[in-house]
PDB file of C-alpha atoms and ligand atoms in Angstrom:
ATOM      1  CA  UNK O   1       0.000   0.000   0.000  1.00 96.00           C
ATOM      2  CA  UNK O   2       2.824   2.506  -0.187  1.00 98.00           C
ATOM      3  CA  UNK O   3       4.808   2.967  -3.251  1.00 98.00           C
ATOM      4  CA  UNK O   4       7.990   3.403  -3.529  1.00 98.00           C
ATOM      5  CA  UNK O   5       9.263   6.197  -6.231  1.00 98.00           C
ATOM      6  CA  UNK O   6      13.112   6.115  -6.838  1.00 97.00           C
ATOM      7  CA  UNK O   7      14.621   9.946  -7.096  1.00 96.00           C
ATOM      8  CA  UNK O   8      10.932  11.960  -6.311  1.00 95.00           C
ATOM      9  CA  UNK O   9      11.034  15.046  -6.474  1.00 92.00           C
ATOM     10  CA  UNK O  10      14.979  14.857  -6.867  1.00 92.00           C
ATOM     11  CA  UNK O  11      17.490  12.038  -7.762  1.00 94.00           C
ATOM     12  CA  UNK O  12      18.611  10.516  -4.846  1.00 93.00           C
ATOM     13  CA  UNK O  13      15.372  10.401  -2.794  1.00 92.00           C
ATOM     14  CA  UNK O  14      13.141   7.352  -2.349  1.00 96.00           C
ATOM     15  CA  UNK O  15       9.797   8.793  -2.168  1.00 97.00           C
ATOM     16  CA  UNK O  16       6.925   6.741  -0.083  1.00 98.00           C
ATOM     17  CA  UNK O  17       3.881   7.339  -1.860  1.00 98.00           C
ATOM     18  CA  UNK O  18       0.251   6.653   0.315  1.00 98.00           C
ATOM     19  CA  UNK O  19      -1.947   7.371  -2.770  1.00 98.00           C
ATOM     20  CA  UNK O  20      -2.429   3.541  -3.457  1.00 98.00           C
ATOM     21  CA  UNK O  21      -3.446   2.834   0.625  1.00 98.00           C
ATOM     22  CA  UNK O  22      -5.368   6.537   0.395  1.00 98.00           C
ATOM     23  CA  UNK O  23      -7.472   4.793  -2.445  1.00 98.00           C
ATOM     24  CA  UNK O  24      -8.173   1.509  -0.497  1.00 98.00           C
ATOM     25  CA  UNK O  25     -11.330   2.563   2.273  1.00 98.00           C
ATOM     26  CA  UNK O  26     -10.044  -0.539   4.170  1.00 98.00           C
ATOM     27  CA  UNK O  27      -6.363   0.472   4.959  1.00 98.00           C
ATOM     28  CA  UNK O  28      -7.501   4.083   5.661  1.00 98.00           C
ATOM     29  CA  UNK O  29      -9.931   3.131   7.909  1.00 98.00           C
ATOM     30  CA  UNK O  30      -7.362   0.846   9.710  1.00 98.00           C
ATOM     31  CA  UNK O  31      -5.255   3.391   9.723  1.00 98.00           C
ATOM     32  CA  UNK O  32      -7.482   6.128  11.301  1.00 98.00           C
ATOM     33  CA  UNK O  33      -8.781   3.159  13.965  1.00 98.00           C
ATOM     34  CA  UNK O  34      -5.161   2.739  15.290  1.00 98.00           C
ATOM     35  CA  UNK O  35      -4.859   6.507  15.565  1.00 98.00           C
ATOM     36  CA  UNK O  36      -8.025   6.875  17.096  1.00 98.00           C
ATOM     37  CA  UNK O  37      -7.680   3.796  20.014  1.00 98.00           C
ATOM     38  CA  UNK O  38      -4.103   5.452  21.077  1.00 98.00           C
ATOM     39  CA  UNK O  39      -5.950   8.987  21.413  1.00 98.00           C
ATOM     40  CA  UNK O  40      -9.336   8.502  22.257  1.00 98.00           C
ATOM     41  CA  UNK O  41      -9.972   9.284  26.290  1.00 97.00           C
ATOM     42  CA  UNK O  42      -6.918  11.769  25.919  1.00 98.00           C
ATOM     43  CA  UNK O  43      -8.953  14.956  25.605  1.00 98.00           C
ATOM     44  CA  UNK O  44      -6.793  16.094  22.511  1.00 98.00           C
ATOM     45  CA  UNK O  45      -8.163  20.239  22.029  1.00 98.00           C
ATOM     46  CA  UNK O  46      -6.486  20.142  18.700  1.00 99.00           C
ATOM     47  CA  UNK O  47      -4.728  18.200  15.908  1.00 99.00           C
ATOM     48  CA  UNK O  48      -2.309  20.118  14.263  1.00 99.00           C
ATOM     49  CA  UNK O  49      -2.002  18.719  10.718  1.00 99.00           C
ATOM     50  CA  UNK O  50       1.266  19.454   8.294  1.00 98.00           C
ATOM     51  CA  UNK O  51       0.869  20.271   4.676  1.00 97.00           C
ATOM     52  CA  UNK O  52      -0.721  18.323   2.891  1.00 97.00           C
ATOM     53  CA  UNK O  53      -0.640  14.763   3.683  1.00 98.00           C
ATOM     54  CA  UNK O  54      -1.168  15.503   7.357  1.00 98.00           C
ATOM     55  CA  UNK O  55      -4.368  16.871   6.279  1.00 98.00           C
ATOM     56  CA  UNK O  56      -5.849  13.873   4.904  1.00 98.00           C
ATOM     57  CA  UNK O  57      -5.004  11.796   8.255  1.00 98.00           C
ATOM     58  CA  UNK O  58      -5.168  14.682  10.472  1.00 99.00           C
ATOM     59  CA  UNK O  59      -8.474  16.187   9.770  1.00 98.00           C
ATOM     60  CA  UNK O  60     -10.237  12.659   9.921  1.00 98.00           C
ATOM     61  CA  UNK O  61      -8.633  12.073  12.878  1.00 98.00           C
ATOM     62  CA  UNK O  62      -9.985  15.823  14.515  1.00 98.00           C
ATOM     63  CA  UNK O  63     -13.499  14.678  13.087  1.00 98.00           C
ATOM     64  CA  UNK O  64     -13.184  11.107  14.723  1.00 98.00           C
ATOM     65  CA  UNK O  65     -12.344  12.468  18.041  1.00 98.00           C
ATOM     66  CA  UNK O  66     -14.032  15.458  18.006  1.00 98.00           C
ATOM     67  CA  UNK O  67     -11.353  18.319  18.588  1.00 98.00           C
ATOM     68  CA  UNK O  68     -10.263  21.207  16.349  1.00 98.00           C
ATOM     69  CA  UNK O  69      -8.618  20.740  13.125  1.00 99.00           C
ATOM     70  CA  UNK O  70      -5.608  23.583  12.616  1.00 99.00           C
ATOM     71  CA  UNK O  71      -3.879  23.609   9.452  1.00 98.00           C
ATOM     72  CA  UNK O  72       0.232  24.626   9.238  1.00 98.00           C
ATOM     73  CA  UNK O  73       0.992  25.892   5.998  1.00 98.00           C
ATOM     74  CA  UNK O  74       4.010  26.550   3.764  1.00 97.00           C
ATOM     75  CA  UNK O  75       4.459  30.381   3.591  1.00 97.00           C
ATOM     76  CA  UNK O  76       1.866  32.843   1.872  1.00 98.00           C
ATOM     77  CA  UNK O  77      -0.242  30.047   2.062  1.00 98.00           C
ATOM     78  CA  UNK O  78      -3.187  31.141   4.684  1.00 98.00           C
ATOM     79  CA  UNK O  79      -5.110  34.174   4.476  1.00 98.00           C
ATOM     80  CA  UNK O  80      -5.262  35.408   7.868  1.00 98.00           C
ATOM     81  CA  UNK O  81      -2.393  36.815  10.458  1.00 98.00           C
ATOM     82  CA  UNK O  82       0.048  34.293  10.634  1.00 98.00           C
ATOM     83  CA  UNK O  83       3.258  33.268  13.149  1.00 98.00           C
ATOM     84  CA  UNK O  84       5.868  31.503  11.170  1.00 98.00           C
ATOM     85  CA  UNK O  85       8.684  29.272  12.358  1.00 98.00           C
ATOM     86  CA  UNK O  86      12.479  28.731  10.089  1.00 96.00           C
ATOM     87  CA  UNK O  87      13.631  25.439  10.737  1.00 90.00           C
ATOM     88  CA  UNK O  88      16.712  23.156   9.337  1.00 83.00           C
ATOM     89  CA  UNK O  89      15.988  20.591   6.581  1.00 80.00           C
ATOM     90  CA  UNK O  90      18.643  18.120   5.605  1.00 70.00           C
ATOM     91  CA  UNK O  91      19.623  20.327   2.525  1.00 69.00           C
ATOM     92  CA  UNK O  92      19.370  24.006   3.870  1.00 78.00           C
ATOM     93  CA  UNK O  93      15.822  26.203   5.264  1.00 87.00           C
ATOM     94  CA  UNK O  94      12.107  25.620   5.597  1.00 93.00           C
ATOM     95  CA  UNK O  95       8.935  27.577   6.672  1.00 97.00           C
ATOM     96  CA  UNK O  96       5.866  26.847   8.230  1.00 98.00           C
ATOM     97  CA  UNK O  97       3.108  29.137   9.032  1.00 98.00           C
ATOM     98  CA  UNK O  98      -0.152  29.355  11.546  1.00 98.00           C
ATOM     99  CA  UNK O  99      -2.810  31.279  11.938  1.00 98.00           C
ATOM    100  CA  UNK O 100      -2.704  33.047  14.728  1.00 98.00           C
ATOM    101  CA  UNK O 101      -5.386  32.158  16.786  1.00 95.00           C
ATOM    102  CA  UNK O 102      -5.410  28.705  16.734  1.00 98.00           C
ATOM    103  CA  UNK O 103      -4.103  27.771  19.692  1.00 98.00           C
ATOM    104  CA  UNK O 104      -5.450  28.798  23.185  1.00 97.00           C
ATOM    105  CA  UNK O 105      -3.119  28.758  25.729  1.00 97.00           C
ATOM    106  CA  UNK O 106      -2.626  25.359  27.587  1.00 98.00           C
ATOM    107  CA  UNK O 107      -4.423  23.693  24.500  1.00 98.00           C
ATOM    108  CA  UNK O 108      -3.427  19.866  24.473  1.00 98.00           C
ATOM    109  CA  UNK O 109      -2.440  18.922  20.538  1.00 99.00           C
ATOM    110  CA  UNK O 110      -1.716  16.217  18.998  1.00 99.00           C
ATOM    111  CA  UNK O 111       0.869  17.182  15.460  1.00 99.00           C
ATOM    112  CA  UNK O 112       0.059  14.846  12.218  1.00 99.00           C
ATOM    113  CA  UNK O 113       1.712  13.999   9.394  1.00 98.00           C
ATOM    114  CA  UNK O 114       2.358  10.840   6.694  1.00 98.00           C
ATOM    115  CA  UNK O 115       6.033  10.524   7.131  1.00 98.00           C
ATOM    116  CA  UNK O 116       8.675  11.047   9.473  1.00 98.00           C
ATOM    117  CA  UNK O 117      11.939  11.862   7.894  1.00 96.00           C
ATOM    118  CA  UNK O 118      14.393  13.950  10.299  1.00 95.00           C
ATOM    119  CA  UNK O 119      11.934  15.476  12.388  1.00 97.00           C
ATOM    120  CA  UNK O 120      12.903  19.106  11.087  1.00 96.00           C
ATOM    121  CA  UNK O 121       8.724  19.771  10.072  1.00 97.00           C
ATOM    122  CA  UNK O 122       7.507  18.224  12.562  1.00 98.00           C
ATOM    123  CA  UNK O 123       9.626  19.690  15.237  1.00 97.00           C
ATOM    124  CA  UNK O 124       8.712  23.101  13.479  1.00 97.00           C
ATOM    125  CA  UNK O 125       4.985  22.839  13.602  1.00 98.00           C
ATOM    126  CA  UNK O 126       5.838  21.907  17.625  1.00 98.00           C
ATOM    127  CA  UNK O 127       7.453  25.323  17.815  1.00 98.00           C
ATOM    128  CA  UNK O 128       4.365  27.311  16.275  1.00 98.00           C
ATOM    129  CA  UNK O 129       2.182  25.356  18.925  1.00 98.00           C
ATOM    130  CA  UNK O 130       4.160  26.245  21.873  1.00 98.00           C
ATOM    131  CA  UNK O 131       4.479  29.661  20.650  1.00 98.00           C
ATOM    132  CA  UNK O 132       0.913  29.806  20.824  1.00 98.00           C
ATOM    133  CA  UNK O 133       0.791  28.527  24.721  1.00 98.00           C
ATOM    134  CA  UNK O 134      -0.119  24.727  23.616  1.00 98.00           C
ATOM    135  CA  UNK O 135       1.106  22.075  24.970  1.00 98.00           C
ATOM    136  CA  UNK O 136       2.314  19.142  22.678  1.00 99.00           C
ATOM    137  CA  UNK O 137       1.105  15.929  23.899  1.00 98.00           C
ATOM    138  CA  UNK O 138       2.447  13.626  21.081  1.00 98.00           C
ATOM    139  CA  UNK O 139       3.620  13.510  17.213  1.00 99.00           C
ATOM    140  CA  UNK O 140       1.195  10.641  14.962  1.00 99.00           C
ATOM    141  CA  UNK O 141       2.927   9.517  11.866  1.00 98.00           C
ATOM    142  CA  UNK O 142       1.509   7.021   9.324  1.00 98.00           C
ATOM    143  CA  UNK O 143       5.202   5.751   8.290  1.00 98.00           C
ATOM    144  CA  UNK O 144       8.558   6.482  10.162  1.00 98.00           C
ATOM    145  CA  UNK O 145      12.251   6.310   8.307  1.00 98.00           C
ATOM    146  CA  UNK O 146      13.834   5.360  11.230  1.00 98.00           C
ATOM    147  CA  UNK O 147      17.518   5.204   9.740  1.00 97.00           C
ATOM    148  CA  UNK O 148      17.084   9.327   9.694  1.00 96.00           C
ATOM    149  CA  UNK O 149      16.510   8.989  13.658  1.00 97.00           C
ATOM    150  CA  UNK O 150      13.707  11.723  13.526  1.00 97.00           C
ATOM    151  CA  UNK O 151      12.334  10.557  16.894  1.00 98.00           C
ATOM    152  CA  UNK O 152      15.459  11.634  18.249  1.00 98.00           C
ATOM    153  CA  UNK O 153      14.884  15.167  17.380  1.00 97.00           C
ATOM    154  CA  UNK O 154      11.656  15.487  19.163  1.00 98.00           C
ATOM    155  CA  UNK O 155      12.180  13.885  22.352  1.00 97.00           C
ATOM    156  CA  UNK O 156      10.336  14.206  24.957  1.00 98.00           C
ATOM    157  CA  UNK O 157       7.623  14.314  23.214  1.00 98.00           C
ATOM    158  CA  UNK O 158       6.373  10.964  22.179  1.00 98.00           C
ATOM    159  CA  UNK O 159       6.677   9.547  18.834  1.00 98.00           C
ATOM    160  CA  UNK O 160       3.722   7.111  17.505  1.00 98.00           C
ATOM    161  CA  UNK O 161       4.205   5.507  14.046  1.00 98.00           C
ATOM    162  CA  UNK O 162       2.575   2.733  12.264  1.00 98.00           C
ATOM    163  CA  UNK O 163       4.871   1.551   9.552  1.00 98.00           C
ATOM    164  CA  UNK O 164       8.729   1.749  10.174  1.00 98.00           C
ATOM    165  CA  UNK O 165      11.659   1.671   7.329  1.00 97.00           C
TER     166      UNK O 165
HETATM  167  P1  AMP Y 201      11.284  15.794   7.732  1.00 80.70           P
HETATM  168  O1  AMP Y 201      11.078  17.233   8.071  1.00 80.70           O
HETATM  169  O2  AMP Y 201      12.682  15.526   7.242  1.00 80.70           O
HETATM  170  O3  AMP Y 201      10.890  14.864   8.851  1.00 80.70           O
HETATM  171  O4  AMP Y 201      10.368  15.471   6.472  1.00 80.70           O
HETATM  172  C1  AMP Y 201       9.023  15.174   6.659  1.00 80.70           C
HETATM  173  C2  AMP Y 201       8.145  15.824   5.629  1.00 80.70           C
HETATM  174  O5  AMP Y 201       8.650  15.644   4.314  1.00 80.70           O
HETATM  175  C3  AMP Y 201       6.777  15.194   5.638  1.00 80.70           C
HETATM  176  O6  AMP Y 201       5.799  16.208   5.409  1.00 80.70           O
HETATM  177  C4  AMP Y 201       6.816  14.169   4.531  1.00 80.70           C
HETATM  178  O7  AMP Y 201       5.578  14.088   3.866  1.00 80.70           O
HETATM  179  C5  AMP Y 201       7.922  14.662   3.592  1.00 80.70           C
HETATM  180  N1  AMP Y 201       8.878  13.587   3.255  1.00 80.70           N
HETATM  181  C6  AMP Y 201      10.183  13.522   3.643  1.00 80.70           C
HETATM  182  N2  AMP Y 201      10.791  12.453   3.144  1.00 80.70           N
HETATM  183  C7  AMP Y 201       9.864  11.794   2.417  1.00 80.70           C
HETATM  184  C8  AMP Y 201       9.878  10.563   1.643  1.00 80.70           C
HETATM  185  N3  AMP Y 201      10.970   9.810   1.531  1.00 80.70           N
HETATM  186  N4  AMP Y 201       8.721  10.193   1.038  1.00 80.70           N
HETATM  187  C9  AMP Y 201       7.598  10.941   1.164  1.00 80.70           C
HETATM  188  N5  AMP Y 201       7.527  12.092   1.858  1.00 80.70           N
HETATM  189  C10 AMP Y 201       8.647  12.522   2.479  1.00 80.70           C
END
């Protein structure tokens, strides 16, 4: 259910691609059910989900368990007043942005995306939530490439994944 695509979008990369388990309701429900039975009965306020695969899992998830749904965008992306985190990728800068007044203070969230590479997007969605006064209760991944040791970079914070490379 995920393909792999030799040097996407450059040479060099092996890209995972979810379309084929996005397109199978069986997988994608089994996916959302694990998500939901590690986070139900933890009174998530918010899922934060990462552009644009962790909006697909992420807003599913918000509806299953019934908490917000918050969006963080690449830059010039959302409409309204926006905070923005830099952060390191493994070849030079990224952005994220969020609106904001998503967040209210002391907010418990939950950050979503497909894949966990080194942690760098994920750790800087984490920053726009605490900048906000959340509180980041764990990081949800569909698939983790462990051999780029991602977890490691957000520690504490707990690291769920469902597939591992
Ligand atoms: P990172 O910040 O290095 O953890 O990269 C994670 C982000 O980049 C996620 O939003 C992923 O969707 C995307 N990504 C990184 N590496 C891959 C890969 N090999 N295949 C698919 N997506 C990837």
């Amino acid at each position: 259910m995920v393909r792999d695509i030799p040097d996407f979008p450059k040479p060099g990369i092996l890209f995972k691609d979810i379309t084929p388990l996005l397109a199978d309701p069986r997988t994608f429900t089994m996916i959302l059910d694990a998500f939901t039975e590690e986070y139900v009965g933890r009174h998530l306020d918010a899922i934060v989900g990462i552009e644009s695969r962790g909006f697909i899992f992420g807003g599913a998830l918000a509806a299953r368990l019934n908490c917000s749904f918050v969006p963080v965008r690449k830059p010039g992306k959302l409409p309204y007043h926006v905070d923005r985190v830099q952060y390191s990728l493994e070849y030079g800068e990224g952005a994220l942005e969020m609106h904001k007044d998503s967040i209210r203070p002391e907010a418990r969230v939950l950050i979503v995306d497909d894949l966990l590479a080194t942690g760098g997007t994920a750790g800087g969605a984490a920053e726009l939530v605490r900048k906000q006064g959340g509180i980041v209760l764990a990081y949800a991944f569909v698939i983790e490439l462990a051999f780029l040791s991602g977890r490691e970079r957000l520690l504490p914070t707990p690291v769920h994944s469902l597939v591992t490379y």
